[in-house]
Amino acid sequence: MKVSVDQNLCYGSADCVYRVPSVFTTVDGFGAVIPGREDAGRDPRVQDAAERCPSQAISITDS
Ligand code: SF4
């Protein structure tokens, strides 16, 4: 499952980076998925980070 961050929704709280630093980072002050980690959507910590993102900017999809 793929994880992605919509930078149009993200406001840069960095909560996701704090929760799962092996998957999320910040780029220009906004959350982003570390290149090569886009397939981490099955990780329960990533799913938790998506649920807790204050702007609901993190998506987990099948493809
Ligand atoms: S938790 Fe959400 S709002 Fe905060 S940096 Fe991550 S994607 Fe952006």
Short mmCIF file of C-alpha atoms and ligand atoms in Angstrom, two decimals:
data_model
loop_
_atom_site.label_atom_id
_atom_site.label_comp_id
_atom_site.label_asym_id
_atom_site.label_seq_id
_atom_site.Cartn_x
_atom_site.Cartn_y
_atom_site.Cartn_z
CA MET A 1 0.00 0.00 0.00
CA LYS A 2 1.26 3.42 -0.96
CA VAL A 3 1.59 6.38 1.37
CA SER A 4 1.68 9.96 0.18
CA VAL A 5 1.41 13.48 1.53
CA ASP A 6 -0.71 16.16 -0.12
CA GLN A 7 1.39 19.26 0.35
CA ASN A 8 -1.60 21.43 -0.52
CA LEU A 9 -3.23 20.23 2.72
CA CYS A 10 -0.15 19.82 4.93
CA TYR A 11 0.73 22.77 7.12
CA GLY A 12 4.04 21.45 8.33
CA SER A 13 3.28 20.40 11.90
CA ALA A 14 5.86 17.60 11.51
CA ASP A 15 3.77 15.25 13.67
CA CYS A 16 4.29 12.52 11.06
CA VAL A 17 8.06 12.97 11.16
CA TYR A 18 8.00 12.73 14.93
CA ARG A 19 5.91 9.53 14.82
CA VAL A 20 7.67 7.68 11.97
CA PRO A 21 11.00 9.29 11.11
CA SER A 22 11.97 6.30 8.98
CA VAL A 23 9.14 7.09 6.53
CA PHE A 24 8.37 10.81 6.79
CA THR A 25 10.55 13.88 6.47
CA THR A 26 10.05 17.55 5.80
CA VAL A 27 10.85 19.29 2.54
CA ASP A 28 10.72 23.08 2.48
CA GLY A 29 8.79 22.99 5.74
CA PHE A 30 6.12 20.54 4.62
CA GLY A 31 5.71 16.85 5.30
CA ALA A 32 6.87 14.39 2.68
CA VAL A 33 7.50 10.70 2.27
CA ILE A 34 11.18 9.78 2.17
CA PRO A 35 12.01 8.68 -1.40
CA GLY A 36 11.90 4.90 -1.60
CA ARG A 37 9.52 4.56 1.36
CA GLU A 38 6.29 5.13 -0.55
CA ASP A 39 5.40 1.44 -0.10
CA ALA A 40 5.19 1.72 3.71
CA GLY A 41 1.40 2.08 3.83
CA ARG A 42 0.90 -1.25 5.61
CA ASP A 43 3.01 -0.18 8.59
CA PRO A 44 0.63 0.38 11.53
CA ARG A 45 2.73 3.35 12.64
CA VAL A 46 2.23 4.95 9.24
CA GLN A 47 -1.50 4.27 9.42
CA ASP A 48 -1.56 5.83 12.88
CA ALA A 49 0.32 8.87 11.60
CA ALA A 50 -2.22 9.24 8.78
CA GLU A 51 -5.12 9.07 11.22
CA ARG A 52 -3.51 11.62 13.52
CA CYS A 53 -2.34 14.11 10.88
CA PRO A 54 -4.06 17.34 11.94
CA SER A 55 -4.77 18.36 8.35
CA GLN A 56 -5.59 14.87 7.00
CA ALA A 57 -2.88 15.34 4.40
CA ILE A 58 -1.59 11.75 4.50
CA SER A 59 -3.19 9.25 2.15
CA ILE A 60 -2.79 5.48 2.05
CA THR A 61 -3.95 3.82 -1.13
CA ASP A 62 -3.87 0.38 -2.70
CA SER A 63 -1.85 1.39 -5.72
S1 SF4 B 1 1.40 15.38 10.27
FE1 SF4 B 1 0.22 16.08 8.50
S2 SF4 B 1 0.25 18.33 8.62
FE2 SF4 B 1 1.89 17.57 9.93
S3 SF4 B 1 3.75 17.57 8.61
FE3 SF4 B 1 2.83 15.51 8.53
S4 SF4 B 1 1.50 15.59 6.72
FE4 SF4 B 1 1.92 17.70 7.30
#
